[in-house]
Amino acid sequence: MDHEASADGGAAPGAGAGTVEISAAQRRTVFAGLLVSMFIAALASTVITTGLPTIAGELGGVDKVAWVVAGHLLTNCAATPLWGKLSDLYGRKPLLLIAIGVFTAGTALSGLAGDIWQLIAFRALQGAGVGGMITLCQAVIGDIVAPAERGRYQGWIGAAFASSTALGPLLGGVLVDTVGWRWCFFSMLPFAAVAFVVIQRSLTLPPRRTQVAVDYPGALLLVSGVSALLLLVSFGGQRFAWTSGTSYGLGATAAVLLAATALWELRAREPLWPPRMFRSRSFTAQCAAAFLMGSTMYASMVFLPQFFQIGRGYTATEAGLLMLPFIAANFVGSTVSGRLIARTGRV
């Protein structure tokens, strides 16, 4: 690799401050484990989408099936900053291995779920692990790769994330139609085991004992507020009318809790996200774009496969194939934009 040391144990030159110097061979091995981790973490978000109608038919709860995805994303979102804070306190490697362990447990239990509520709960556990894997894989790259080289490595991470997201609906459809929806989960377990073993054996980082405070109240407020909002949008118009007292109550609860989250973060000693970051117009614009992209992408991922199968009578595999134009455009857009950002230095 360019600017790296030879595989005989030399360290990469030009390592930046805070970068751990390791051999090029060790770096490649660690990076392979990180790529596998990122691949299955992203795959877990989309592989089940084409199987949702089948799951709803087998486990019941058509009105609850959206929570199989929403619960996963909720814990992913809430856990992400906590994993980062805890890794500052206890170290990247042990926290990354724990995150992979949480992911593996949630994945295995999801495949064994006996009813829709169990599946929702186990998917939420899986999502908590995914949040740690995504955050800490990128943090480890920052620890072992010099600043001048990080863009190239992050590009590979982005490619792994985009390709697994693209593969998910089609792979899920094929698995559902051949061996059953539970293999959407079981098929990821060997890859999780490989990632765990590779990282455990090859990653060597010095102990970290950075004194940080973990913002547990902020995380609790955020999860509670988003949960109330999800309950409203998931069950409004189905279990209760949009104009009912329940709808108004959930809406008010969500507004109060999310406002309380914002106020708490302004005063927290170690906030989940530093409020000063929002003074940057670029950062704020990126957050808004990410919100719009995520809401559009995941809504399409969840509901389009159900529409194709329930509304149009296609099989799960056919629904996955029909999703390919959407996913291909997503992949091309993310890849091209990533290269443009790397080339121009502007978002």
XYZ file of C-alpha atoms in Angstrom:
347
model
C 0.000 0.000 0.000
C 1.202 3.528 -0.694
C 3.158 5.183 2.088
C 2.908 2.137 4.316
C 5.720 0.151 5.778
C 6.736 -3.155 4.404
C 5.168 -6.261 5.842
C 8.299 -7.117 7.798
C 7.215 -5.069 10.742
C 8.144 -1.516 9.918
C 5.687 1.181 10.963
C 4.079 3.533 8.572
C 5.953 6.783 8.275
C 4.403 10.085 8.967
C 2.074 8.849 11.655
C 0.145 11.700 13.121
C -0.108 12.608 16.754
C -2.089 9.994 18.638
C -1.721 7.399 15.850
C -0.521 3.987 17.043
C 2.398 2.760 14.942
C 1.868 -0.828 13.775
C 3.232 -2.839 10.866
C 1.586 -2.659 7.470
C 0.737 -6.371 7.645
C -0.945 -5.936 11.015
C -2.801 -2.885 9.763
C -4.149 -4.815 6.785
C -5.296 -7.669 9.008
C -7.046 -5.332 11.428
C -8.633 -3.455 8.562
C -9.976 -6.704 7.087
C -11.702 -7.393 10.404
C -13.105 -3.866 10.460
C -14.430 -4.242 6.904
C -16.252 -7.455 7.813
C -17.696 -5.751 10.897
C -18.956 -2.784 8.899
C -20.353 -5.045 6.189
C -22.556 -7.076 8.531
C -23.494 -4.012 10.599
C -24.908 -2.299 7.507
C -26.378 -5.540 6.150
C -28.364 -6.031 9.355
C -30.337 -2.854 8.676
C -31.651 -3.889 5.247
C -31.449 -7.677 4.862
C -34.745 -8.185 6.683
C -36.813 -5.626 4.780
C -37.983 -7.941 1.994
C -38.882 -10.557 4.595
C -41.215 -8.343 6.636
C -44.465 -9.525 4.964
C -43.476 -13.161 5.536
C -42.536 -12.413 9.141
C -45.846 -10.631 9.720
C -47.695 -13.637 8.321
C -45.794 -16.150 10.457
C -45.449 -14.244 13.727
C -48.534 -12.029 13.422
C -48.711 -8.303 14.029
C -48.868 -6.648 10.619
C -49.404 -3.327 12.408
C -46.242 -3.873 14.473
C -43.876 -5.124 11.787
C -42.441 -1.650 11.086
C -41.005 -1.758 14.616
C -38.738 -4.600 13.549
C -36.800 -1.920 11.665
C -37.673 1.105 13.820
C -36.583 -0.525 17.089
C -33.268 -1.473 15.517
C -32.651 2.077 14.305
C -33.735 3.589 17.621
C -31.208 1.682 19.725
C -28.578 2.170 17.038
C -29.063 5.940 17.252
C -29.159 6.080 21.050
C -26.208 3.755 21.614
C -23.825 5.325 19.099
C -22.578 8.251 21.257
C -22.473 6.058 24.370
C -20.150 3.542 22.735
C -17.807 6.365 21.770
C -17.731 7.807 25.273
C -17.213 4.413 26.896
C -14.365 3.616 24.497
C -12.614 6.813 25.596
C -12.812 5.477 29.140
C -12.136 1.761 28.697
C -10.421 1.486 25.310
C -11.452 0.891 21.703
C -10.631 -2.806 21.430
C -12.601 -4.152 24.419
C -15.625 -2.005 23.579
C -15.534 -3.045 19.905
C -15.399 -6.709 20.907
C -18.312 -6.173 23.304
C -20.273 -4.439 20.534
C -19.683 -7.401 18.203
C -20.778 -9.709 21.027
C -23.980 -7.723 21.580
C -24.643 -7.778 17.840
C -24.069 -11.530 17.684
C -26.396 -12.203 20.622
C -29.129 -9.983 19.193
C -28.756 -11.578 15.761
C -28.935 -15.153 17.047
C -31.914 -14.411 19.288
C -33.713 -12.622 16.436
C -33.410 -15.776 14.366
C -34.962 -17.771 17.220
C -37.793 -15.308 17.991
C -41.153 -16.945 18.658
C -43.407 -13.899 18.302
C -43.292 -10.393 16.904
C -42.541 -8.722 20.244
C -39.549 -10.994 20.839
C -38.259 -10.166 17.370
C -38.661 -6.436 18.004
C -36.799 -6.713 21.329
C -33.959 -8.809 19.919
C -33.631 -6.547 16.887
C -33.305 -3.625 19.297
C -30.465 -5.488 21.020
C -28.868 -6.090 17.637
C -29.203 -2.383 16.836
C -27.339 -1.441 20.011
C -24.453 -3.616 18.861
C -24.547 -2.126 15.365
C -24.234 1.377 16.823
C -21.037 0.355 18.582
C -19.579 -1.470 15.593
C -20.071 1.436 13.202
C -18.724 4.033 15.628
C -15.758 2.080 16.929
C -14.607 0.699 13.577
C -14.167 4.269 12.387
C -12.524 5.260 15.681
C -10.014 2.411 15.369
C -9.080 3.614 11.879
C -8.313 6.991 13.428
C -6.103 5.234 15.982
C -4.025 3.104 13.589
C -3.932 5.114 10.342
C -2.012 8.351 9.833
C -4.186 11.384 8.958
C -2.852 11.557 5.393
C -3.984 7.968 4.756
C -7.359 7.993 6.497
C -9.353 9.188 3.504
C -8.392 6.089 1.532
C -9.304 3.741 4.357
C -12.556 5.550 5.061
C -13.379 5.212 1.367
C -13.144 1.438 1.642
C -15.284 1.505 4.770
C -17.878 3.591 2.927
C -17.817 1.161 0.001
C -18.383 -1.794 2.338
C -21.275 0.027 3.996
C -22.889 1.006 0.691
C -22.448 -2.403 -0.947
C -23.926 -4.297 1.997
C -26.842 -1.877 2.164
C -27.405 -2.490 -1.542
C -27.088 -6.257 -1.217
C -29.420 -6.520 1.778
C -32.895 -6.475 0.177
C -31.950 -8.868 -2.630
C -30.074 -11.268 -0.349
C -32.942 -11.161 2.135
C -35.463 -11.940 -0.588
C -33.476 -14.946 -1.802
C -33.060 -16.293 1.739
C -36.761 -15.850 2.535
C -37.812 -17.738 -0.604
C -35.285 -20.562 -0.188
C -34.355 -21.349 3.424
C -36.656 -19.016 5.378
C -36.526 -15.557 6.934
C -34.668 -16.732 10.038
C -31.578 -17.237 7.890
C -31.506 -13.501 7.289
C -30.071 -13.530 10.813
C -28.284 -16.867 11.037
C -26.302 -16.179 7.847
C -24.518 -13.243 9.525
C -23.264 -15.204 12.542
C -20.171 -16.775 10.887
C -19.046 -13.361 9.651
C -19.476 -11.885 13.130
C -17.357 -14.706 14.553
C -14.621 -14.088 11.973
C -14.602 -10.348 12.697
C -14.396 -10.984 16.453
C -11.476 -13.422 16.170
C -9.508 -11.291 13.690
C -9.850 -8.113 15.750
C -9.183 -9.879 19.043
C -5.967 -11.444 17.754
C -4.559 -8.688 15.559
C -5.544 -5.348 17.107
C -3.128 -3.989 19.684
C -3.818 -0.594 21.206
C -2.416 1.026 24.350
C -4.778 1.258 27.345
C -7.023 4.313 27.428
C -8.122 5.903 30.664
C -9.390 9.262 29.464
C -11.493 10.873 32.150
C -14.884 11.474 30.572
C -18.421 11.638 31.901
C -21.011 9.501 30.140
C -24.267 11.345 29.514
C -26.735 8.641 30.536
C -29.581 11.120 31.322
C -29.268 12.657 27.863
C -29.391 9.227 26.228
C -32.463 8.268 28.280
C -34.270 11.484 27.359
C -33.420 11.028 23.682
C -34.600 7.411 23.555
C -37.798 8.235 25.440
C -38.647 11.163 23.179
C -37.962 9.293 19.952
C -39.882 6.255 21.250
C -42.956 8.388 21.927
C -42.700 9.856 18.436
C -42.344 6.388 16.881
C -45.385 5.129 18.791
C -47.381 8.034 17.415
C -46.401 7.588 13.770
C -46.583 3.773 13.917
C -49.999 3.352 15.537
C -51.704 6.651 14.707
C -54.569 6.086 12.298
C -54.571 2.345 13.069
C -54.953 1.606 16.762
C -56.190 5.099 17.553
C -57.343 8.073 15.514
C -54.979 10.902 14.683
C -57.349 13.292 16.435
C -57.685 11.154 19.580
C -56.412 12.014 23.024
C -53.805 9.266 22.715
C -52.341 10.907 19.614
C -52.246 14.308 21.251
C -50.726 12.826 24.402
C -47.972 11.000 22.554
C -47.237 14.064 20.431
C -47.003 16.295 23.488
C -44.852 13.748 25.328
C -42.463 13.481 22.391
C -42.212 17.266 22.065
C -41.551 17.761 25.783
C -38.963 14.986 26.003
C -37.094 16.073 22.879
C -37.103 19.694 24.059
C -35.816 18.500 27.436
C -33.083 16.574 25.618
C -31.967 19.725 23.809
C -31.967 21.774 27.029
C -30.088 19.073 28.910
C -27.431 18.832 26.213
C -26.837 22.583 26.438
C -25.915 22.190 30.111
C -24.408 18.699 30.237
C -20.762 18.406 31.237
C -20.106 15.819 28.512
C -23.054 16.051 26.087
C -23.916 13.322 23.604
C -23.157 15.860 20.887
C -21.438 19.201 21.664
C -23.957 22.011 20.939
C -21.141 24.183 19.586
C -20.956 21.882 16.566
C -24.290 23.254 15.372
C -22.736 26.698 15.020
C -21.136 25.362 11.860
C -23.475 25.821 8.905
C -21.768 22.952 7.112
C -22.335 20.552 10.022
C -25.949 21.639 10.468
C -26.626 21.252 6.753
C -25.087 17.774 6.809
C -27.292 16.786 9.743
C -30.396 18.036 7.925
C -29.373 16.190 4.759
C -28.702 13.005 6.727
C -32.140 13.253 8.346
C -33.876 13.671 4.993
C -31.816 10.914 3.387
C -32.350 8.487 6.251
C -36.087 9.066 6.533
C -36.525 8.631 2.777
C -34.236 5.624 2.431
C -35.516 3.603 5.370
C -39.165 4.384 4.663
C -38.601 3.102 1.135
C -36.674 0.072 2.387
C -39.444 -0.923 4.792
C -42.617 -0.180 2.869
C -41.756 -0.702 -0.811
C -41.001 -4.439 -0.377
C -44.301 -4.838 1.484
C -46.126 -2.999 -1.299
C -44.529 -5.191 -3.973
C -45.405 -8.402 -2.135
C -48.766 -7.633 -0.553
C -50.089 -5.108 -3.048
C -48.667 -6.564 -6.259
C -48.198 -10.247 -5.441
C -44.467 -10.516 -6.093
C -42.249 -12.995 -4.249
C -39.638 -11.800 -1.759
C -36.876 -12.389 -4.308
C -38.751 -10.447 -6.977
C -39.339 -7.629 -4.499
C -35.596 -7.545 -3.837
C -34.899 -7.329 -7.563
C -37.415 -4.507 -7.939
C -35.522 -2.608 -5.239
C -32.258 -2.779 -7.190
C -32.705 0.482 -9.181
C -33.267 2.392 -5.938
C -30.315 0.715 -4.236
C -28.033 1.059 -7.274
C -28.716 4.796 -7.448
C -27.985 5.031 -3.725
C -24.699 3.174 -4.182
C -23.596 5.287 -7.160
C -24.548 8.537 -5.437
C -22.700 7.699 -2.227
C -19.602 6.495 -4.082
C -19.387 9.473 -6.444
C -20.084 12.024 -3.719
C -17.458 10.429 -1.478
C -14.821 10.726 -4.190
C -15.806 14.308 -4.951
C -15.519 15.228 -1.285
C -12.110 13.544 -1.050
C -10.920 15.339 -4.195
C -12.260 18.820 -3.445
C -12.163 18.819 0.339
C -15.680 20.275 0.389
C -18.988 18.721 1.347
